[in-house]
PDB file of N, CA and C in Angstrom:
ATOM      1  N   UNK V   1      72.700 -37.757  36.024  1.00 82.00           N
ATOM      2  CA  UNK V   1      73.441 -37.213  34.911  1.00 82.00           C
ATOM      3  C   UNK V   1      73.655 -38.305  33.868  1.00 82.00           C
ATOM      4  N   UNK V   2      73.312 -37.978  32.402  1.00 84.00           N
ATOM      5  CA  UNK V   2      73.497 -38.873  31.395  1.00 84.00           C
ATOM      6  C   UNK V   2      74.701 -38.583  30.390  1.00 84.00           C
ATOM      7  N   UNK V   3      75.737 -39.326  30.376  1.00 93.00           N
ATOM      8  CA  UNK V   3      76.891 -39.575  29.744  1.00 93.00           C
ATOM      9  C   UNK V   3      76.396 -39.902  28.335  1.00 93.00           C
ATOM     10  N   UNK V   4      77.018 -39.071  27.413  1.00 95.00           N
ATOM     11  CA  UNK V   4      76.876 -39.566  25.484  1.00 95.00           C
ATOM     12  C   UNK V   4      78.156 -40.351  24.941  1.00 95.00           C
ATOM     13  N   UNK V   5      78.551 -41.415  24.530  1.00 96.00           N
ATOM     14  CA  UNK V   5      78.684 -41.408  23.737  1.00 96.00           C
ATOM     15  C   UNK V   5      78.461 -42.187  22.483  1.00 96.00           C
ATOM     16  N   UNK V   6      79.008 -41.756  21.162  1.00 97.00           N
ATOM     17  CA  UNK V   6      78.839 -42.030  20.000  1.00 97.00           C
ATOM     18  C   UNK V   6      80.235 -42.577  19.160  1.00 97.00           C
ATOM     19  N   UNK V   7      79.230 -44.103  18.452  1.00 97.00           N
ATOM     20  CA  UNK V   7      79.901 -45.033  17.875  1.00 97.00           C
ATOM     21  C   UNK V   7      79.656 -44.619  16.693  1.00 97.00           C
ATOM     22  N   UNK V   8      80.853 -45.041  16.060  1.00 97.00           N
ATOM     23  CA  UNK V   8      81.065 -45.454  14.111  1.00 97.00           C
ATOM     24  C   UNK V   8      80.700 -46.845  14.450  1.00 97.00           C
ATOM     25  N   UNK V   9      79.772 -47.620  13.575  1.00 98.00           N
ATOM     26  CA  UNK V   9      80.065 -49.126  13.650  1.00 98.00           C
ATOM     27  C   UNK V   9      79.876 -49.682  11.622  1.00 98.00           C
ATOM     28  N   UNK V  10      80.966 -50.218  11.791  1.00 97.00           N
ATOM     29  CA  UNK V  10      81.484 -50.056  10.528  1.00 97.00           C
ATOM     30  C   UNK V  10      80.959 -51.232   9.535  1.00 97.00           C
ATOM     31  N   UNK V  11      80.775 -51.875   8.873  1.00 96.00           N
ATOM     32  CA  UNK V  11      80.360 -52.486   8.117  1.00 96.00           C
ATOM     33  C   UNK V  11      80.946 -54.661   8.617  1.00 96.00           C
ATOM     34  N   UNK V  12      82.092 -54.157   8.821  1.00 95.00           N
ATOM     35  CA  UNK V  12      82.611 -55.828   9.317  1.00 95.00           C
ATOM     36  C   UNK V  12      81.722 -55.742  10.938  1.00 95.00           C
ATOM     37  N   UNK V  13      81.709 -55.009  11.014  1.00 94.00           N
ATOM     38  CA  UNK V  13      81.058 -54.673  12.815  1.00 94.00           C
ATOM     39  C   UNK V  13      81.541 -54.165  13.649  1.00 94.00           C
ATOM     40  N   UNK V  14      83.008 -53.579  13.551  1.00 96.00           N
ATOM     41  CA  UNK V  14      83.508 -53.268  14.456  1.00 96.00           C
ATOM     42  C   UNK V  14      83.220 -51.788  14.767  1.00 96.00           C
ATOM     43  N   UNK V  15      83.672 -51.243  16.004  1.00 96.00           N
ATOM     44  CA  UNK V  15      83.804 -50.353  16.522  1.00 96.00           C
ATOM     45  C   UNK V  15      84.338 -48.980  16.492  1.00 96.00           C
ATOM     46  N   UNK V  16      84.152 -47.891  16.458  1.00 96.00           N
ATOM     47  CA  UNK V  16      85.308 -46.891  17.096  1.00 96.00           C
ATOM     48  C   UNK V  16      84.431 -45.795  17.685  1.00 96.00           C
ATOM     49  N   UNK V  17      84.886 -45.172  18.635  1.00 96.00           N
ATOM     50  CA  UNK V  17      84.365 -44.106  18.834  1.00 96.00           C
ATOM     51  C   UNK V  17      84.285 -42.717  18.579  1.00 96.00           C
ATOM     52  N   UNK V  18      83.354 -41.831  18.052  1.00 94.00           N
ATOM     53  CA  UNK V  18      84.047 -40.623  17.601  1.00 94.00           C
ATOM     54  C   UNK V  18      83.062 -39.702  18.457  1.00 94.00           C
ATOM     55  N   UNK V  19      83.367 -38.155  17.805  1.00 92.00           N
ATOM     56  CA  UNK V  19      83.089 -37.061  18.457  1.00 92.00           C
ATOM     57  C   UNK V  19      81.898 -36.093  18.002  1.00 92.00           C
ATOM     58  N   UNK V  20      81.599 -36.979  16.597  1.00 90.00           N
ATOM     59  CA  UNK V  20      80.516 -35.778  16.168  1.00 90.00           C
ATOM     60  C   UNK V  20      79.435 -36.850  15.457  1.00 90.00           C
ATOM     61  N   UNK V  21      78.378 -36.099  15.634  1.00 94.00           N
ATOM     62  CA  UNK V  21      76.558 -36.366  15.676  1.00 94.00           C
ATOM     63  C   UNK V  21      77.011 -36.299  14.427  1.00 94.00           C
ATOM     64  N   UNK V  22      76.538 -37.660  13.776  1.00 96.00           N
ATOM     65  CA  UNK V  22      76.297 -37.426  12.227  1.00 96.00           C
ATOM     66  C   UNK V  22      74.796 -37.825  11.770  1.00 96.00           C
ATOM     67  N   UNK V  23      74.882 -37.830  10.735  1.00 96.00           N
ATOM     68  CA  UNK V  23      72.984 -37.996  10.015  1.00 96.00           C
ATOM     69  C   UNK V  23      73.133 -38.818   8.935  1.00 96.00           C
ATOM     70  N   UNK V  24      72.064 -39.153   8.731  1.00 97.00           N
ATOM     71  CA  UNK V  24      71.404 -40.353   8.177  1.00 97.00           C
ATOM     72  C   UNK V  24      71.975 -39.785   6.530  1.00 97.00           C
ATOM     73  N   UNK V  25      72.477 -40.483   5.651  1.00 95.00           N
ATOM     74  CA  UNK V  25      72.918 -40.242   4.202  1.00 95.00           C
ATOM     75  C   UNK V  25      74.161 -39.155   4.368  1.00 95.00           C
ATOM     76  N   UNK V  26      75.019 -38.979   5.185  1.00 95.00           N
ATOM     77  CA  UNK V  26      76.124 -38.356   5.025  1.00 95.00           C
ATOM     78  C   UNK V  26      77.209 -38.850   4.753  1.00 95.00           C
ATOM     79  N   UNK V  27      77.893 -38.703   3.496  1.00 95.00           N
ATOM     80  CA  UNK V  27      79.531 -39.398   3.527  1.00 95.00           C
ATOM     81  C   UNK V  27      81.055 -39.286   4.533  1.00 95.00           C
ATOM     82  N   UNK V  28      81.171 -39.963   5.179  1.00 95.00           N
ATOM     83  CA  UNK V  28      82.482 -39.610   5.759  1.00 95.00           C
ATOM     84  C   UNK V  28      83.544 -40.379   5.725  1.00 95.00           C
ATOM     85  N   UNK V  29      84.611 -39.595   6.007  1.00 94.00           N
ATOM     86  CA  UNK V  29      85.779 -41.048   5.604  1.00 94.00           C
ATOM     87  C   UNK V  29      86.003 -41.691   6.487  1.00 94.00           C
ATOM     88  N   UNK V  30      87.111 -43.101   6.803  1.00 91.00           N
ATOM     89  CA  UNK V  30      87.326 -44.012   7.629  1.00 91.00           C
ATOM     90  C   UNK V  30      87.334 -43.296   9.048  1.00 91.00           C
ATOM     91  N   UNK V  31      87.523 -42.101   9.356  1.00 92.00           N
ATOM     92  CA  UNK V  31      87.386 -42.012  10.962  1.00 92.00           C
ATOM     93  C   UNK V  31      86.189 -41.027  11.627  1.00 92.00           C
ATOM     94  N   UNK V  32      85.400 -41.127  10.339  1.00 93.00           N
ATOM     95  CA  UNK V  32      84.177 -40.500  10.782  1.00 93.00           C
ATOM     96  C   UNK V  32      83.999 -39.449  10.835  1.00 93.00           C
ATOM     97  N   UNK V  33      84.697 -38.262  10.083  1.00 94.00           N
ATOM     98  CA  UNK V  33      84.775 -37.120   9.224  1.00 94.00           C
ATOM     99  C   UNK V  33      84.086 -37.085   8.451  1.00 94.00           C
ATOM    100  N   UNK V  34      83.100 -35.354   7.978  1.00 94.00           N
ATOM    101  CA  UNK V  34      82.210 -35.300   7.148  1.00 94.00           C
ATOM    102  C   UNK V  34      83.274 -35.191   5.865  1.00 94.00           C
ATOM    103  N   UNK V  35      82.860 -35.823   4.527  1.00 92.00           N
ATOM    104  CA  UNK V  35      83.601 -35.317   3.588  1.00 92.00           C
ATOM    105  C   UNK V  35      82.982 -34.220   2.789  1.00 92.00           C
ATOM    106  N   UNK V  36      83.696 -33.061   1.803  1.00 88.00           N
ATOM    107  CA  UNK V  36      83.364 -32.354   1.088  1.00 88.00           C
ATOM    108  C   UNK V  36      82.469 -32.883   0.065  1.00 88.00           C
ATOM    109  N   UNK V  37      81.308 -32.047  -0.740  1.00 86.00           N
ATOM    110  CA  UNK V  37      80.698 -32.389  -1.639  1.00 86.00           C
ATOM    111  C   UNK V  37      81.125 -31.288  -2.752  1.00 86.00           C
ATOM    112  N   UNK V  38      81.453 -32.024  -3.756  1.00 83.00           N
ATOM    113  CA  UNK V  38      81.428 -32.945  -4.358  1.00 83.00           C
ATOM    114  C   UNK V  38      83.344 -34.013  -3.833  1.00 83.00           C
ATOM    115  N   UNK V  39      82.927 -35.500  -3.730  1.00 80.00           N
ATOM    116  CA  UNK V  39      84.369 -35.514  -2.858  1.00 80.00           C
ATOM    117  C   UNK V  39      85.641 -35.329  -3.587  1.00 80.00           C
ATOM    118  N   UNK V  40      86.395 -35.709  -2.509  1.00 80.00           N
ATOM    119  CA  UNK V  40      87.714 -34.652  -3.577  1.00 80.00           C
ATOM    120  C   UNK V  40      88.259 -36.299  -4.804  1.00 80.00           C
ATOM    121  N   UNK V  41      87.796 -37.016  -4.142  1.00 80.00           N
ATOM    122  CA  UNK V  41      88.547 -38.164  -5.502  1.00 80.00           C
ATOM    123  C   UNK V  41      87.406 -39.541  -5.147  1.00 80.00           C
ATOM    124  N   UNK V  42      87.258 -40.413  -6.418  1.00 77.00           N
ATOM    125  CA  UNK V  42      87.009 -41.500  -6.321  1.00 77.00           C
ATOM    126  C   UNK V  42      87.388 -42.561  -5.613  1.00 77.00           C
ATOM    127  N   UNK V  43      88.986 -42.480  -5.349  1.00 84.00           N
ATOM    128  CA  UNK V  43      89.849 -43.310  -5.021  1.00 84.00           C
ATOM    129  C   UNK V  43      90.081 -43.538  -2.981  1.00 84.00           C
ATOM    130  N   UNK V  44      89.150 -42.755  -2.599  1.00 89.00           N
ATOM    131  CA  UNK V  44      89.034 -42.428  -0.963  1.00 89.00           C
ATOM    132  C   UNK V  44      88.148 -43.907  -0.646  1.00 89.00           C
ATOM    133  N   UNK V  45      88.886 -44.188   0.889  1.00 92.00           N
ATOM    134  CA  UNK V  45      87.808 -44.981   1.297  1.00 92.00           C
ATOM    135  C   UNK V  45      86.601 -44.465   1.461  1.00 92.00           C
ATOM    136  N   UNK V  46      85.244 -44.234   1.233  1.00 94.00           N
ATOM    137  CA  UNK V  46      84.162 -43.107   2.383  1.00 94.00           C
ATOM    138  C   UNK V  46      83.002 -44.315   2.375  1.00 94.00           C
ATOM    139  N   UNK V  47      82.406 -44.320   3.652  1.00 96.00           N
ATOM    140  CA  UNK V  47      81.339 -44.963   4.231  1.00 96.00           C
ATOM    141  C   UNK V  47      80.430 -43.872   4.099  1.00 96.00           C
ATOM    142  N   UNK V  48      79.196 -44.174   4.111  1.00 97.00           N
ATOM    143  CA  UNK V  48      77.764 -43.555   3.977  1.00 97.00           C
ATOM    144  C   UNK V  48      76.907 -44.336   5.592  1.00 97.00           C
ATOM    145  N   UNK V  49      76.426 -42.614   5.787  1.00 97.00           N
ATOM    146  CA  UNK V  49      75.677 -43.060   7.600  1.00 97.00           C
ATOM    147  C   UNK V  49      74.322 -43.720   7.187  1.00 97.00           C
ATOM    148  N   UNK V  50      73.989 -44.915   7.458  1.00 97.00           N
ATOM    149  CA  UNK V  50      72.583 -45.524   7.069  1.00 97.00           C
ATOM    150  C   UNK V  50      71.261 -45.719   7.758  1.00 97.00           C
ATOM    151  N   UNK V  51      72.178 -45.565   9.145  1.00 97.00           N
ATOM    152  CA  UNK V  51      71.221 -45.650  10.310  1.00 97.00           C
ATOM    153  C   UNK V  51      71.518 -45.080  11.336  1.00 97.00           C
ATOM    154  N   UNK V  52      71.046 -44.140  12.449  1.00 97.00           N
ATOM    155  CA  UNK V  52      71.369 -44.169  13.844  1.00 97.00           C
ATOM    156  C   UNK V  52      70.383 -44.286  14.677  1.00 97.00           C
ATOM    157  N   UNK V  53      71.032 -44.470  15.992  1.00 97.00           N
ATOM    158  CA  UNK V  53      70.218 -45.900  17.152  1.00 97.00           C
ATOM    159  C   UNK V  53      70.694 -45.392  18.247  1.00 97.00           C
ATOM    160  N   UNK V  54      69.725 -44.502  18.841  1.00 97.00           N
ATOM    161  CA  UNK V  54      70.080 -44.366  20.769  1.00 97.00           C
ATOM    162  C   UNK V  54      70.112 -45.452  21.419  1.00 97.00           C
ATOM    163  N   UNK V  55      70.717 -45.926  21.790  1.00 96.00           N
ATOM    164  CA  UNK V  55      70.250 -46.936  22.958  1.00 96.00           C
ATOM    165  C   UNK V  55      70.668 -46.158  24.642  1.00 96.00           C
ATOM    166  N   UNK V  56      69.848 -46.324  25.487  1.00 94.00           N
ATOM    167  CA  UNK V  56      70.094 -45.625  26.677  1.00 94.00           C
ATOM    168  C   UNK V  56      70.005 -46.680  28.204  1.00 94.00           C
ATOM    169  N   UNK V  57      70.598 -46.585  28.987  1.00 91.00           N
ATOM    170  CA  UNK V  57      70.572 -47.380  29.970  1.00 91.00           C
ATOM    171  C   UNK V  57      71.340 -46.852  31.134  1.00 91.00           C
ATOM    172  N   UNK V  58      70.878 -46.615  32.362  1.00 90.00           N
ATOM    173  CA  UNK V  58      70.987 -45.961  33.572  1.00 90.00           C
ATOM    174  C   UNK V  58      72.326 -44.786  33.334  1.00 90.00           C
ATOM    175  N   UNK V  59      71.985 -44.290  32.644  1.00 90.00           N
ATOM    176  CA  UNK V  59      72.848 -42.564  32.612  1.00 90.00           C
ATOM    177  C   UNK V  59      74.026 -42.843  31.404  1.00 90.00           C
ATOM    178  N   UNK V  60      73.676 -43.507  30.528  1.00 94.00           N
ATOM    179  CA  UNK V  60      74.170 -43.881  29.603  1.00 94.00           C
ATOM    180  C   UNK V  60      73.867 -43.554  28.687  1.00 94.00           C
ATOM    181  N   UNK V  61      73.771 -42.909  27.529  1.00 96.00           N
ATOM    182  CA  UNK V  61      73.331 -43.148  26.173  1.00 96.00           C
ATOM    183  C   UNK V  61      74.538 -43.368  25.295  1.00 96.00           C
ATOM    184  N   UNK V  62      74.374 -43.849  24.506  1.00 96.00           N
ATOM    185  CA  UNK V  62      75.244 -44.851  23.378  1.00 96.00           C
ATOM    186  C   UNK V  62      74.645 -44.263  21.882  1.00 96.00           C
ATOM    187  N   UNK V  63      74.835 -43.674  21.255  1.00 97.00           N
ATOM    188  CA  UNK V  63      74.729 -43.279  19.956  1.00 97.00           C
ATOM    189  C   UNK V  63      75.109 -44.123  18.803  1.00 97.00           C
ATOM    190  N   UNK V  64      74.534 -44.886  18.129  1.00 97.00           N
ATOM    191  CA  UNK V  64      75.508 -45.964  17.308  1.00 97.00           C
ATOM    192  C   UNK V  64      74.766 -45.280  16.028  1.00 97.00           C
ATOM    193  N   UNK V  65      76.146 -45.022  15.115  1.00 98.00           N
ATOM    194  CA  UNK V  65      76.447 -44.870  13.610  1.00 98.00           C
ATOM    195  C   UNK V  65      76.364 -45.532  12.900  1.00 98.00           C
ATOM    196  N   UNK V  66      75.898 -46.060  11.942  1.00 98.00           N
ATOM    197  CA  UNK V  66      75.894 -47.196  11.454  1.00 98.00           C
ATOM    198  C   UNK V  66      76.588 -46.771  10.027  1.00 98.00           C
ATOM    199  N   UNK V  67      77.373 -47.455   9.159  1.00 98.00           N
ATOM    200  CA  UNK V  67      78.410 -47.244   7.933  1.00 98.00           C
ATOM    201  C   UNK V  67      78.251 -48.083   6.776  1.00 98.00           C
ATOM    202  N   UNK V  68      78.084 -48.166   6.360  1.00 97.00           N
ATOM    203  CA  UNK V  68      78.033 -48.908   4.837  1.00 97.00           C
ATOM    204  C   UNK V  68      79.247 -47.691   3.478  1.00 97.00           C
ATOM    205  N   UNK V  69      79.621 -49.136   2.965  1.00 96.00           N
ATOM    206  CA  UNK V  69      80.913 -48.694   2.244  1.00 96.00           C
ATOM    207  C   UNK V  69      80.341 -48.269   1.009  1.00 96.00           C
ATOM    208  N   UNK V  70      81.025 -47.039   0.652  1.00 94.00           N
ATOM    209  CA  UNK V  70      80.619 -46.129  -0.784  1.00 94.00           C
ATOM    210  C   UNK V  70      81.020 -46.888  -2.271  1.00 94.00           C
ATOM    211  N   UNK V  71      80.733 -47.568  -2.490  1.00 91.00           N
ATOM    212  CA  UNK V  71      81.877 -47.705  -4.036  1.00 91.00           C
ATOM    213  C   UNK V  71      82.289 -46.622  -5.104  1.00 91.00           C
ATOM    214  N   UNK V  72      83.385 -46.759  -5.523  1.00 85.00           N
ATOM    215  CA  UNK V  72      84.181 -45.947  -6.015  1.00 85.00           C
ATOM    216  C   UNK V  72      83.576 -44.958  -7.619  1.00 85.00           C
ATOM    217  N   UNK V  73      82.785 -46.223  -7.773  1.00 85.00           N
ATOM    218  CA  UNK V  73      82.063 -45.565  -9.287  1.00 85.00           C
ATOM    219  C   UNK V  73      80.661 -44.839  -8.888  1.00 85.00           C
ATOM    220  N   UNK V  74      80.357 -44.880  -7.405  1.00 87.00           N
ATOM    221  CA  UNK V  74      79.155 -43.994  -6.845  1.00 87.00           C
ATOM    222  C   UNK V  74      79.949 -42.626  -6.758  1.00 87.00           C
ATOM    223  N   UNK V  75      81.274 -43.020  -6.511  1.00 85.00           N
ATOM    224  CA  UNK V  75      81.973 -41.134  -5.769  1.00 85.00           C
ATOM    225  C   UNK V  75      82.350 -40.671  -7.308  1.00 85.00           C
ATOM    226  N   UNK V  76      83.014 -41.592  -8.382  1.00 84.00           N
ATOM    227  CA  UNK V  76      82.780 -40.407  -9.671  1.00 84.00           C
ATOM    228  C   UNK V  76      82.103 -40.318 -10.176  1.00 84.00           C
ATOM    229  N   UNK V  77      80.315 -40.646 -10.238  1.00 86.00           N
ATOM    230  CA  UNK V  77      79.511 -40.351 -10.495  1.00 86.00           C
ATOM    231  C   UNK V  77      79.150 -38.724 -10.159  1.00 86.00           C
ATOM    232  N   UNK V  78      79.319 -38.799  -8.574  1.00 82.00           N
ATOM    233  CA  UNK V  78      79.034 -37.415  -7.598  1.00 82.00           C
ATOM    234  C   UNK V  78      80.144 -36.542  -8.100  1.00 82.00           C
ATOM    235  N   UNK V  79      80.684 -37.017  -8.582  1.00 75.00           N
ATOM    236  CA  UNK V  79      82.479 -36.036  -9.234  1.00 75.00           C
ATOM    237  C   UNK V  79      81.513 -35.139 -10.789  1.00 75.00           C
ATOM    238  N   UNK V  80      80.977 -35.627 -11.302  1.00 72.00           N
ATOM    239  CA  UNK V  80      80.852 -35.391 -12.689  1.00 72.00           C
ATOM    240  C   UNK V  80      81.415 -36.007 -13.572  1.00 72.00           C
ATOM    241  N   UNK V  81      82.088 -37.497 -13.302  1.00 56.00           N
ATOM    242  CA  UNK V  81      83.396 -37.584 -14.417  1.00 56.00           C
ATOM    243  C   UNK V  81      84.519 -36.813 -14.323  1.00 56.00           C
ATOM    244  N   UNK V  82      85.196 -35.596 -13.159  1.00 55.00           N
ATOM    245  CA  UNK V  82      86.125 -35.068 -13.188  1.00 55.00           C
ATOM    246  C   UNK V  82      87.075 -35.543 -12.471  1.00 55.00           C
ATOM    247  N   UNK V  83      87.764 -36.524 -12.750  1.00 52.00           N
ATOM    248  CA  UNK V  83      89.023 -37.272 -12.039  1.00 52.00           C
ATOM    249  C   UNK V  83      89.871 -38.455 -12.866  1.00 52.00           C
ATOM    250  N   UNK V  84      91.021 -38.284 -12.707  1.00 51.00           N
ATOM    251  CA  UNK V  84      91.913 -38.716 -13.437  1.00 51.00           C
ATOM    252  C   UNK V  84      92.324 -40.187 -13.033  1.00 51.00           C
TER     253      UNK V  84
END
């Protein structure tokens, strides 16, 4: 029997674990939540998924997320200019 689970690994390197399969170019915020499109403000932390990486080893698999940080003038770009 093979056990899943799946890492956020965040940009400094660290860790957390979460609960849902994400994909390659999806925005989510700091705990690894999909965010709405278009997002709701500029001013949110949100990481972008850049990479993911099975790694597997005797009934193990390990899912690693990989995160890179959004900058703020990329999310009101995706806004239209609509934010105050």
């Amino acid at each position: 029997m093979t056990t899943e689970t799946r890492w956020l690994i965040y940009p400094d390197g660290d860790r957390q674990e979460c609960d849902s399969l994400l994909r390659v170019d999806q925005l989510v915020d700091m705990n690894g939540f999909p965010l709405p499109m278009p997002p709701p403000s500029p001013r949110i932390i949100a990481y972008r998924v850049y990479k993911v990486r099975r790694v597997e080893e005797r009934g193990q698999l390990d899912v690693l997320q990989y995160l890179e940080l959004v900058p703020a003038s990329e999310l009101a770009s995706m806004m239209g200019g609509r934010w105050n």
